[in-house]
Amino acid sequence: MEQQKMAQAHEEVEDMQHGPFPVEHLQASGIASLDIKKLKDAGLCTVESVAYSPRKDLLQIKGISEAKVDKIVEAGICFSPFVFLASQLHAQRLEIIQITSGSRELDKILEGGLETGSITEIYGEFRSGKTQLCHTLCVTCQVRAHFCSLH
């Protein structure tokens, strides 16, 4: 019986860490309970739903000012690990380097080459050039790193 209670308590802790968070969790970030009630009345019952809602939709909720919307959105983003800003995604995309495959036609198909920071699967028939492509990519990366370090 005691093991069941411990297992249930463990599941509740995991749900709190991974599941959708109730909007009441925003109180820990300084959001007033009256504002949380307004969010719930508007149909926003989880932190994620608040974080994913467009700003203009939040501004249409009666009794919530622009300053409160900014504070609520900031709290929702901080609380939910799955929310990120487009500017953050853009900054990550700027760091990606396109590595040439050594073939203009293949680079055209791949829209510029293979991207760093991602996994590219290469498959095909026996003796179709998979290993040759991998060797070419290895040399391309090494030569590029060598010349970049010289400049």
PDB file of C-alpha atoms in Angstrom:
ATOM      1  CA  MET A   1       0.000   0.000   0.000  1.00  0.00           C
ATOM      2  CA  GLU A   2       2.807   2.371   0.924  1.00  0.00           C
ATOM      3  CA  GLN A   3       4.635   1.539  -2.314  1.00  0.00           C
ATOM      4  CA  GLN A   4       1.529   2.485  -4.293  1.00  0.00           C
ATOM      5  CA  LYS A   5       1.361   5.857  -2.540  1.00  0.00           C
ATOM      6  CA  MET A   6       5.041   6.486  -3.250  1.00  0.00           C
ATOM      7  CA  ALA A   7       4.610   5.478  -6.892  1.00  0.00           C
ATOM      8  CA  GLN A   8       1.596   7.777  -7.218  1.00  0.00           C
ATOM      9  CA  ALA A   9       3.510  10.658  -5.616  1.00  0.00           C
ATOM     10  CA  HIS A  10       6.408  10.025  -7.999  1.00  0.00           C
ATOM     11  CA  GLU A  11       4.038  10.128 -11.000  1.00  0.00           C
ATOM     12  CA  GLU A  12       2.538  13.400  -9.761  1.00  0.00           C
ATOM     13  CA  VAL A  13       6.000  14.950  -9.503  1.00  0.00           C
ATOM     14  CA  GLU A  14       6.830  13.785 -13.036  1.00  0.00           C
ATOM     15  CA  ASP A  15       3.537  15.177 -14.337  1.00  0.00           C
ATOM     16  CA  MET A  16       4.367  18.506 -12.739  1.00  0.00           C
ATOM     17  CA  GLN A  17       7.758  18.525 -14.469  1.00  0.00           C
ATOM     18  CA  HIS A  18       6.593  17.375 -17.916  1.00  0.00           C
ATOM     19  CA  GLY A  19       2.862  17.875 -18.306  1.00  0.00           C
ATOM     20  CA  PRO A  20       0.912  20.962 -19.243  1.00  0.00           C
ATOM     21  CA  PHE A  21       1.153  23.401 -16.347  1.00  0.00           C
ATOM     22  CA  PRO A  22      -2.028  24.955 -14.934  1.00  0.00           C
ATOM     23  CA  VAL A  23      -2.223  28.701 -15.388  1.00  0.00           C
ATOM     24  CA  GLU A  24      -2.161  29.080 -11.589  1.00  0.00           C
ATOM     25  CA  HIS A  25       1.595  28.394 -11.738  1.00  0.00           C
ATOM     26  CA  LEU A  26       1.993  31.950 -13.064  1.00  0.00           C
ATOM     27  CA  GLN A  27       1.324  33.233  -9.542  1.00  0.00           C
ATOM     28  CA  ALA A  28       4.870  32.166  -8.652  1.00  0.00           C
ATOM     29  CA  SER A  29       6.082  34.695 -11.251  1.00  0.00           C
ATOM     30  CA  GLY A  30       4.153  37.540  -9.670  1.00  0.00           C
ATOM     31  CA  ILE A  31       0.953  37.423 -11.729  1.00  0.00           C
ATOM     32  CA  ALA A  32      -2.066  38.419  -9.623  1.00  0.00           C
ATOM     33  CA  SER A  33      -4.751  35.824  -8.935  1.00  0.00           C
ATOM     34  CA  LEU A  34      -7.388  38.188 -10.384  1.00  0.00           C
ATOM     35  CA  ASP A  35      -5.473  38.292 -13.685  1.00  0.00           C
ATOM     36  CA  ILE A  36      -5.191  34.502 -13.655  1.00  0.00           C
ATOM     37  CA  LYS A  37      -8.955  34.275 -13.184  1.00  0.00           C
ATOM     38  CA  LYS A  38      -9.413  36.568 -16.208  1.00  0.00           C
ATOM     39  CA  LEU A  39      -7.138  34.313 -18.259  1.00  0.00           C
ATOM     40  CA  LYS A  40      -9.123  31.234 -17.229  1.00  0.00           C
ATOM     41  CA  ASP A  41     -12.405  32.986 -18.062  1.00  0.00           C
ATOM     42  CA  ALA A  42     -10.963  33.684 -21.523  1.00  0.00           C
ATOM     43  CA  GLY A  43     -10.286  29.948 -21.970  1.00  0.00           C
ATOM     44  CA  LEU A  44      -6.557  29.969 -21.252  1.00  0.00           C
ATOM     45  CA  CYS A  45      -6.179  27.251 -18.622  1.00  0.00           C
ATOM     46  CA  THR A  46      -2.514  26.272 -19.060  1.00  0.00           C
ATOM     47  CA  VAL A  47       0.744  28.194 -19.023  1.00  0.00           C
ATOM     48  CA  GLU A  48       1.492  26.870 -22.512  1.00  0.00           C
ATOM     49  CA  SER A  49      -1.792  28.201 -23.906  1.00  0.00           C
ATOM     50  CA  VAL A  50      -0.914  31.630 -22.518  1.00  0.00           C
ATOM     51  CA  ALA A  51       2.632  31.490 -23.904  1.00  0.00           C
ATOM     52  CA  TYR A  52       1.421  30.377 -27.365  1.00  0.00           C
ATOM     53  CA  SER A  53      -1.396  32.945 -27.574  1.00  0.00           C
ATOM     54  CA  PRO A  54      -0.833  35.927 -29.845  1.00  0.00           C
ATOM     55  CA  ARG A  55      -0.286  39.165 -27.978  1.00  0.00           C
ATOM     56  CA  LYS A  56      -3.307  40.800 -29.638  1.00  0.00           C
ATOM     57  CA  ASP A  57      -5.583  38.038 -28.305  1.00  0.00           C
ATOM     58  CA  LEU A  58      -4.314  38.613 -24.777  1.00  0.00           C
ATOM     59  CA  LEU A  59      -4.858  42.368 -25.152  1.00  0.00           C
ATOM     60  CA  GLN A  60      -8.529  41.727 -25.962  1.00  0.00           C
ATOM     61  CA  ILE A  61      -9.136  40.220 -22.517  1.00  0.00           C
ATOM     62  CA  LYS A  62     -10.964  42.839 -20.448  1.00  0.00           C
ATOM     63  CA  GLY A  63      -9.010  44.191 -17.509  1.00  0.00           C
ATOM     64  CA  ILE A  64      -5.559  43.189 -18.754  1.00  0.00           C
ATOM     65  CA  SER A  65      -3.349  46.086 -19.834  1.00  0.00           C
ATOM     66  CA  GLU A  66      -0.372  46.053 -22.198  1.00  0.00           C
ATOM     67  CA  ALA A  67       2.048  46.051 -19.276  1.00  0.00           C
ATOM     68  CA  LYS A  68       0.264  43.070 -17.736  1.00  0.00           C
ATOM     69  CA  VAL A  69       0.269  41.234 -21.075  1.00  0.00           C
ATOM     70  CA  ASP A  70       4.028  41.752 -21.363  1.00  0.00           C
ATOM     71  CA  LYS A  71       4.538  40.444 -17.833  1.00  0.00           C
ATOM     72  CA  ILE A  72       2.209  37.458 -18.404  1.00  0.00           C
ATOM     73  CA  VAL A  73       3.865  36.496 -21.700  1.00  0.00           C
ATOM     74  CA  GLU A  74       7.337  36.807 -20.168  1.00  0.00           C
ATOM     75  CA  ALA A  75       6.289  34.624 -17.233  1.00  0.00           C
ATOM     76  CA  GLY A  76       4.748  32.058 -19.588  1.00  0.00           C
ATOM     77  CA  ILE A  77       7.863  31.886 -21.735  1.00  0.00           C
ATOM     78  CA  CYS A  78      10.131  31.525 -18.703  1.00  0.00           C
ATOM     79  CA  PHE A  79       7.937  28.818 -17.219  1.00  0.00           C
ATOM     80  CA  SER A  80       7.523  26.720 -20.352  1.00  0.00           C
ATOM     81  CA  PRO A  81      10.719  25.194 -21.764  1.00  0.00           C
ATOM     82  CA  PHE A  82       9.065  24.493 -25.123  1.00  0.00           C
ATOM     83  CA  VAL A  83       8.443  28.124 -25.960  1.00  0.00           C
ATOM     84  CA  PHE A  84      11.034  30.142 -27.823  1.00  0.00           C
ATOM     85  CA  LEU A  85      11.030  33.404 -29.711  1.00  0.00           C
ATOM     86  CA  ALA A  86      11.390  33.670 -33.467  1.00  0.00           C
ATOM     87  CA  SER A  87      14.423  35.901 -32.913  1.00  0.00           C
ATOM     88  CA  GLN A  88      16.092  33.061 -30.964  1.00  0.00           C
ATOM     89  CA  LEU A  89      15.384  30.639 -33.813  1.00  0.00           C
ATOM     90  CA  HIS A  90      16.694  33.175 -36.322  1.00  0.00           C
ATOM     91  CA  ALA A  91      19.920  33.592 -34.325  1.00  0.00           C
ATOM     92  CA  GLN A  92      20.389  29.805 -34.285  1.00  0.00           C
ATOM     93  CA  ARG A  93      19.775  29.600 -38.048  1.00  0.00           C
ATOM     94  CA  LEU A  94      22.411  32.297 -38.658  1.00  0.00           C
ATOM     95  CA  GLU A  95      25.035  30.072 -37.015  1.00  0.00           C
ATOM     96  CA  ILE A  96      24.383  27.196 -39.445  1.00  0.00           C
ATOM     97  CA  ILE A  97      27.026  26.682 -42.104  1.00  0.00           C
ATOM     98  CA  GLN A  98      26.263  25.035 -45.437  1.00  0.00           C
ATOM     99  CA  ILE A  99      28.937  22.484 -46.328  1.00  0.00           C
ATOM    100  CA  THR A 100      29.315  21.762 -50.003  1.00  0.00           C
ATOM    101  CA  SER A 101      29.007  18.167 -51.101  1.00  0.00           C
ATOM    102  CA  GLY A 102      31.475  18.691 -53.928  1.00  0.00           C
ATOM    103  CA  SER A 103      28.701  18.409 -56.514  1.00  0.00           C
ATOM    104  CA  ARG A 104      26.847  21.492 -57.754  1.00  0.00           C
ATOM    105  CA  GLU A 105      23.798  19.431 -58.687  1.00  0.00           C
ATOM    106  CA  LEU A 106      23.600  17.710 -55.297  1.00  0.00           C
ATOM    107  CA  ASP A 107      24.104  21.056 -53.538  1.00  0.00           C
ATOM    108  CA  LYS A 108      21.238  22.451 -55.605  1.00  0.00           C
ATOM    109  CA  ILE A 109      18.984  19.559 -54.508  1.00  0.00           C
ATOM    110  CA  LEU A 110      20.049  20.100 -50.880  1.00  0.00           C
ATOM    111  CA  GLU A 111      19.441  23.860 -51.271  1.00  0.00           C
ATOM    112  CA  GLY A 112      23.041  24.892 -50.710  1.00  0.00           C
ATOM    113  CA  GLY A 113      24.692  21.837 -49.213  1.00  0.00           C
ATOM    114  CA  LEU A 114      24.554  19.924 -45.956  1.00  0.00           C
ATOM    115  CA  GLU A 115      23.831  21.931 -42.812  1.00  0.00           C
ATOM    116  CA  THR A 116      26.013  21.829 -39.725  1.00  0.00           C
ATOM    117  CA  GLY A 117      24.271  20.915 -36.498  1.00  0.00           C
ATOM    118  CA  SER A 118      21.883  18.486 -38.140  1.00  0.00           C
ATOM    119  CA  ILE A 119      21.816  14.828 -39.053  1.00  0.00           C
ATOM    120  CA  THR A 120      21.743  13.907 -42.722  1.00  0.00           C
ATOM    121  CA  GLU A 121      21.002  10.333 -43.690  1.00  0.00           C
ATOM    122  CA  ILE A 122      22.628   9.013 -46.834  1.00  0.00           C
ATOM    123  CA  TYR A 123      21.302   5.798 -48.301  1.00  0.00           C
ATOM    124  CA  GLY A 124      21.291   4.067 -51.641  1.00  0.00           C
ATOM    125  CA  GLU A 125      22.248   0.981 -53.553  1.00  0.00           C
ATOM    126  CA  PHE A 126      25.569  -0.810 -53.342  1.00  0.00           C
ATOM    127  CA  ARG A 127      28.375   1.161 -55.056  1.00  0.00           C
ATOM    128  CA  SER A 128      26.241   4.279 -55.563  1.00  0.00           C
ATOM    129  CA  GLY A 129      28.798   6.656 -53.993  1.00  0.00           C
ATOM    130  CA  LYS A 130      27.670   6.963 -50.379  1.00  0.00           C
ATOM    131  CA  THR A 131      31.130   6.360 -48.922  1.00  0.00           C
ATOM    132  CA  GLN A 132      32.746   8.623 -51.524  1.00  0.00           C
ATOM    133  CA  LEU A 133      30.366  11.420 -50.555  1.00  0.00           C
ATOM    134  CA  CYS A 134      31.196  10.950 -46.859  1.00  0.00           C
ATOM    135  CA  HIS A 135      34.941  11.035 -47.582  1.00  0.00           C
ATOM    136  CA  THR A 136      34.482  14.193 -49.672  1.00  0.00           C
ATOM    137  CA  LEU A 137      32.557  15.833 -46.833  1.00  0.00           C
ATOM    138  CA  CYS A 138      35.308  14.924 -44.354  1.00  0.00           C
ATOM    139  CA  VAL A 139      37.978  16.509 -46.542  1.00  0.00           C
ATOM    140  CA  THR A 140      35.798  19.563 -47.237  1.00  0.00           C
ATOM    141  CA  CYS A 141      35.335  20.173 -43.508  1.00  0.00           C
ATOM    142  CA  GLN A 142      39.032  19.748 -42.759  1.00  0.00           C
ATOM    143  CA  VAL A 143      40.189  22.002 -45.594  1.00  0.00           C
ATOM    144  CA  ARG A 144      37.639  24.655 -44.657  1.00  0.00           C
ATOM    145  CA  ALA A 145      38.706  24.534 -40.980  1.00  0.00           C
ATOM    146  CA  HIS A 146      42.389  24.752 -41.986  1.00  0.00           C
ATOM    147  CA  PHE A 147      41.906  27.790 -44.227  1.00  0.00           C
ATOM    148  CA  CYS A 148      39.566  29.542 -41.778  1.00  0.00           C
ATOM    149  CA  SER A 149      42.144  29.222 -39.001  1.00  0.00           C
ATOM    150  CA  LEU A 150      44.842  30.773 -41.223  1.00  0.00           C
ATOM    151  CA  HIS A 151      42.840  33.956 -41.836  1.00  0.00           C
TER     152      HIS A 151
END
